[in-house]
Coordinates of C-alpha atoms in Angstrom, one line a residue:
M1 CA 47.3 21.6 9.9
S2 CA 44.7 19.2 11.1
A3 CA 45.5 16.7 8.3
A4 CA 49.1 16.6 9.4
T5 CA 48.1 15.4 12.8
T6 CA 46.8 12.1 11.3
R7 CA 50.4 11.2 10.3
S8 CA 52.8 10.0 12.9
R9 CA 55.9 10.4 10.7
T10 CA 57.9 13.6 10.5
P11 CA 57.8 15.3 7.1
D12 CA 61.0 15.3 5.0
R13 CA 62.8 18.6 5.5
L14 CA 63.7 19.2 1.8
C15 CA 60.2 18.2 0.6
A16 CA 58.6 20.3 3.2
E17 CA 60.6 23.4 2.1
A18 CA 59.6 22.9 -1.6
V19 CA 56.6 25.3 -1.3
D20 CA 57.5 27.4 -4.3
L21 CA 57.8 24.3 -6.5
A22 CA 54.5 23.1 -5.3
R23 CA 52.9 26.4 -6.0
E24 CA 54.2 26.6 -9.5
A25 CA 52.8 23.2 -10.2
A26 CA 49.4 24.2 -8.8
E27 CA 49.3 27.4 -10.9
E28 CA 50.2 25.5 -14.0
A29 CA 47.4 23.0 -13.4
A30 CA 44.9 25.8 -12.5
A31 CA 45.5 29.4 -13.5
P32 CA 47.4 32.4 -12.0
G33 CA 45.5 34.0 -9.2
V34 CA 43.4 30.9 -8.5
V35 CA 45.9 29.3 -6.1
G36 CA 45.8 30.9 -2.7
E37 CA 47.8 30.8 0.4
H38 CA 49.7 27.7 1.6
V39 CA 47.6 26.2 4.4
A40 CA 49.1 22.9 5.3
L41 CA 51.4 20.0 4.5
V42 CA 51.2 16.3 5.1
S43 CA 53.8 13.6 5.2
E44 CA 52.6 10.8 3.0
G45 CA 55.6 8.5 3.5
D46 CA 59.4 8.5 3.4
R47 CA 60.5 11.6 1.5
V48 CA 56.9 12.2 0.2
V49 CA 55.1 15.4 1.2
T50 CA 51.8 16.9 0.0
H51 CA 51.4 20.7 0.1
F52 CA 47.9 22.2 0.3
F53 CA 47.0 25.6 -1.1
E54 CA 43.8 27.5 -0.8
C55 CA 41.6 27.4 -3.9
M56 CA 40.3 30.9 -4.9
E57 CA 38.1 29.6 -7.7
L58 CA 34.4 30.7 -7.5
G59 CA 32.2 27.8 -6.6
Y60 CA 34.9 25.8 -4.9
R61 CA 34.7 27.2 -1.4
G62 CA 36.7 25.2 1.0
W63 CA 38.6 23.2 -1.7
R64 CA 42.4 23.0 -1.7
W65 CA 45.0 22.4 -4.3
A66 CA 47.1 19.3 -3.2
V67 CA 50.6 19.0 -4.7
T68 CA 52.6 16.0 -3.8
V69 CA 56.4 16.2 -4.1
T70 CA 59.1 13.6 -3.4
R71 CA 62.8 12.9 -3.7
A72 CA 65.0 9.8 -4.1
S73 CA 67.1 8.4 -1.3
R74 CA 70.2 10.6 -0.7
A75 CA 69.1 13.0 -3.5
K76 CA 68.6 16.7 -3.0
L77 CA 66.5 17.2 -6.2
I78 CA 62.8 17.5 -5.5
T79 CA 60.5 16.1 -8.1
L80 CA 56.8 16.6 -8.7
D81 CA 54.5 13.6 -8.1
E82 CA 50.9 14.8 -8.8
T83 CA 48.6 17.8 -8.6
V84 CA 45.0 17.5 -7.8
L85 CA 42.1 19.6 -6.4
L86 CA 40.6 18.1 -3.3
P87 CA 37.8 19.1 -0.9
G88 CA 38.7 20.4 2.5
P89 CA 37.0 19.7 5.8
D90 CA 34.4 22.5 5.2
A91 CA 34.3 22.2 1.4
L92 CA 31.1 22.8 -0.5
Q93 CA 30.3 19.5 -2.2
A94 CA 27.5 17.9 -4.2
P95 CA 25.2 15.6 -2.4
E96 CA 26.0 11.9 -2.2
W97 CA 25.2 10.1 -5.5
V98 CA 22.2 7.9 -5.3
P99 CA 21.5 5.2 -8.0
W100 CA 18.6 6.0 -10.4
S101 CA 16.7 3.0 -9.2
E102 CA 16.6 4.5 -5.7
R103 CA 15.9 8.0 -6.8
L104 CA 12.9 7.0 -9.0
R105 CA 9.5 7.9 -7.5
P106 CA 6.0 7.2 -8.7
G107 CA 5.0 9.6 -11.4
D108 CA 8.6 10.4 -12.6
M109 CA 8.3 8.5 -15.8
G110 CA 7.2 10.5 -18.9
P111 CA 6.5 9.8 -22.5
G112 CA 9.4 7.9 -24.1
D113 CA 11.0 6.9 -20.8
L114 CA 12.1 3.3 -20.4
L115 CA 12.2 1.6 -17.0
P116 CA 14.2 -1.7 -17.3
T117 CA 13.3 -4.4 -14.8
E118 CA 16.2 -6.3 -13.1
A119 CA 16.4 -10.0 -13.7
D120 CA 16.3 -10.7 -9.9
D121 CA 13.4 -8.3 -9.2
L122 CA 11.6 -9.6 -6.1
R123 CA 8.3 -8.4 -7.4
L124 CA 8.4 -10.9 -10.3
E125 CA 8.7 -14.6 -10.8
P126 CA 8.7 -16.9 -13.8
G127 CA 5.3 -17.5 -15.3
Y128 CA 6.3 -21.1 -16.0
S129 CA 7.3 -22.5 -12.6
G130 CA 8.7 -25.7 -14.0
E131 CA 6.8 -27.9 -11.5
D132 CA 5.3 -29.8 -14.5
A133 CA 8.5 -30.5 -16.2
P134 CA 8.4 -31.7 -19.8
P135 CA 9.5 -35.2 -20.7
P136 CA 13.3 -35.8 -21.1
N137 CA 13.0 -36.2 -24.8
S138 CA 11.0 -33.0 -25.2
A139 CA 12.4 -30.1 -27.2
V140 CA 12.1 -27.7 -24.2
S141 CA 13.5 -30.0 -21.5
E142 CA 17.2 -29.4 -21.9
E143 CA 17.2 -25.8 -23.0
L144 CA 14.7 -24.8 -20.4
A145 CA 17.0 -25.5 -17.5
E146 CA 20.0 -23.8 -19.2
R147 CA 18.3 -20.6 -20.3
V148 CA 16.1 -19.7 -17.3
E149 CA 18.4 -16.9 -16.1
A150 CA 20.0 -16.1 -19.4
E151 CA 16.7 -15.2 -21.1
D152 CA 15.4 -12.8 -18.4
A153 CA 16.6 -9.7 -20.3
E154 CA 15.2 -10.8 -23.7
L155 CA 11.9 -12.0 -22.2
V156 CA 10.7 -8.5 -21.3
A157 CA 9.5 -7.7 -24.8
P158 CA 11.1 -10.2 -27.3
A159 CA 10.6 -9.5 -31.0
T160 CA 10.8 -13.1 -31.8
T161 CA 10.9 -16.2 -29.6
T162 CA 13.2 -19.2 -29.9
R163 CA 11.9 -22.7 -29.9
G164 CA 12.5 -24.3 -26.4
S165 CA 12.6 -21.0 -24.5
I166 CA 10.3 -19.9 -21.7
A167 CA 8.9 -17.2 -23.9
A168 CA 7.9 -19.8 -26.4
V169 CA 6.2 -21.8 -23.7
A170 CA 4.3 -18.8 -22.5
E171 CA 3.2 -17.8 -26.0
E172 CA 2.1 -21.4 -26.7
L173 CA -0.1 -21.3 -23.6
G174 CA -1.6 -18.0 -24.7
M175 CA -0.2 -16.0 -21.7
R176 CA 2.5 -14.2 -23.6
R177 CA 4.1 -13.3 -20.3
A178 CA 7.4 -14.9 -19.3
R179 CA 7.2 -13.5 -15.8
I180 CA 4.3 -12.7 -13.4
L181 CA 3.9 -11.0 -10.1
S182 CA 5.3 -12.8 -7.2
R183 CA 3.7 -13.0 -3.8
Y184 CA 6.0 -10.2 -2.6
G185 CA 4.9 -8.1 -5.6
L186 CA 1.2 -8.7 -4.9
H187 CA 1.6 -7.7 -1.2
A188 CA 3.7 -4.6 -2.1
A189 CA 1.0 -3.4 -4.6
A190 CA -1.8 -4.2 -2.0
D191 CA 0.0 -2.1 0.6
R192 CA 0.3 0.9 -1.7
W193 CA -3.4 0.7 -2.8
E194 CA -4.6 0.3 0.7
E195 CA -2.7 3.4 1.9
S196 CA -4.1 5.6 -0.9
F197 CA -7.7 4.2 -1.1
G198 CA -8.3 2.0 1.9
G199 CA -10.7 1.8 4.7
K200 CA -8.5 3.7 7.1
T201 CA -8.5 6.9 5.0
A202 CA -10.5 10.0 6.2
M203 CA -12.7 9.7 3.1
A204 CA -13.7 6.1 3.9
Q205 CA -14.3 6.9 7.5
A206 CA -16.9 9.6 6.6
A207 CA -18.5 7.6 3.8
P208 CA -22.1 6.3 4.1
A209 CA -21.1 2.8 3.0
S210 CA -18.2 0.9 1.6
C211 CA -17.3 0.1 -2.0
V212 CA -18.2 -3.5 -1.8
S213 CA -21.9 -2.5 -2.0
C214 CA -21.4 0.2 -4.6
A215 CA -22.6 -0.2 -8.2
F216 CA -19.6 1.8 -9.5
L217 CA -17.1 -0.8 -8.4
V218 CA -15.7 -2.8 -11.3
P219 CA -14.4 -6.2 -10.3
I220 CA -10.9 -7.3 -11.1
A221 CA -9.5 -10.8 -11.8
G222 CA -6.9 -12.8 -9.8
S223 CA -6.3 -13.2 -6.1
L224 CA -6.5 -9.4 -5.5
S225 CA -10.2 -9.5 -6.5
Q226 CA -11.0 -10.6 -2.9
A227 CA -9.9 -7.2 -1.6
F228 CA -9.8 -4.6 -4.4
G229 CA -11.7 -3.3 -7.4
I230 CA -11.7 -0.3 -9.7
C231 CA -13.8 2.8 -9.2
A232 CA -15.9 3.9 -12.2
N233 CA -17.6 6.9 -10.7
E234 CA -16.4 9.9 -12.7
F235 CA -17.4 12.3 -9.8
G236 CA -15.7 10.2 -7.1
P237 CA -12.2 11.0 -5.8
A238 CA -10.9 7.5 -6.9
D239 CA -12.3 7.4 -10.4
G240 CA -10.1 5.0 -12.5
H241 CA -8.1 3.9 -9.4
V242 CA -7.8 0.6 -7.6
V243 CA -9.8 0.9 -4.4
A244 CA -10.1 -1.5 -1.4
L245 CA -13.5 -3.1 -0.9
D246 CA -13.7 -1.4 2.5
Y247 CA -13.0 2.1 1.0
G248 CA -15.9 4.5 0.4
C249 CA -16.9 8.0 -0.5
G250 CA -19.9 10.3 -0.8
G251 CA -20.5 9.1 -4.3
H252 CA -21.8 5.7 -3.3
S253 CA -24.4 4.5 -5.7
E254 CA -27.0 3.9 -3.0
A255 CA -26.2 7.0 -0.9
A256 CA -29.5 8.8 -2.0
V257 CA -31.8 5.8 -1.3
M258 CA -30.2 4.4 1.8
P259 CA -32.6 4.0 4.7
K260 CA -32.5 6.9 7.2
P261 CA -31.9 6.1 10.8
P262 CA -35.1 5.6 12.9
R263 CA -36.4 8.6 14.8
P264 CA -37.5 8.1 18.3
A265 CA -41.3 8.2 19.1
P266 CA -42.7 11.3 20.8
P267 CA -42.8 11.2 24.6
V268 CA -46.0 9.7 26.1
L269 CA -46.2 12.2 29.0
D270 CA -47.0 15.7 28.1
S271 CA -45.8 17.9 30.9
V272 CA -46.6 21.2 29.1
A273 CA -50.4 21.1 28.9
P274 CA -52.5 21.2 32.1
D275 CA -54.3 18.0 33.3
P276 CA -58.1 18.6 33.9
F277 CA -59.6 17.2 37.1
P278 CA -63.5 17.3 37.7
L279 CA -64.8 19.1 40.8
H280 CA -67.5 16.4 41.4
P281 CA -67.2 12.7 41.0
V282 CA -68.5 11.3 37.8
R283 CA -71.3 8.7 38.2
D284 CA -70.5 6.7 35.2
E285 CA -66.9 6.1 36.3
G286 CA -67.9 4.4 39.5
S287 CA -65.5 6.3 41.7
V288 CA -68.2 6.8 44.5
S289 CA -71.4 5.1 45.4
E290 CA -74.9 6.6 44.6
A291 CA -75.7 7.0 48.3
T292 CA -72.7 9.0 49.0
D293 CA -73.3 11.0 45.9
A294 CA -76.9 11.7 46.9
G295 CA -76.0 12.8 50.3
S296 CA -73.5 15.1 49.0
D297 CA -76.2 17.6 48.0
D298 CA -77.0 18.3 51.6
L299 CA -73.9 19.6 53.1
G300 CA -75.6 20.0 56.6
H301 CA -75.8 23.7 56.6
S302 CA -78.9 25.4 57.9

């Protein structure tokens, strides 16, 4: 009766004794044999008591049938309030529901799936900023201020555009995009690409050179062109992916012709072969005088 301890009021005696009435109501809502033993009762208010019965239904372990009974003031007739199946403290329940927008992961979309973009998506911003406002008598001046937020839903892929709308302005300028990536959206995309194919990956650390000097790098337009490109090497691990300029792999276009590191020159001193020394001085080298050399024939022995 742990639930009863949360109530400070004392249960009404007549309502607390109406266990049989509560069981009949639970069996009528469920089925005979599904309602188990009476496990607890809780005082919900003045002359209002809830009886809890164990649920024997398969798949509802720990759940309880809750039957609330009551009576009028100074009346002895007990009436039924409601019957409901509720989870107990150790009930087996489904995990907490998470909105689809938070459950969605890269790669979850398949053919035919649609992913609507919210009007206040931080990754996007209007393609027409409004800084160069049209003249007051222009056809787009008044409607433009009134329909900036109202048109976000229809600007995703409008079948037809209305005169004076942001979509009409974008189509007139040849962009055909009512919204573009915001600075936040650009940074978020750059962080994802840098994590997958950036200079800090193991592949880039072992590469002979970076993608900025590779012939397979296809440049992209926009501000991200200063840091990213597209790999066009069919044998590379990032073929068809956006790669950072400091990324690299073994499929670099100049990997086979890159200069090899210089090899050190052989040692000058050869300590393996013996050094020859003459027994007698050589005249041509001038190591000794001729007089000394001539007297060297007579060693003074008799």
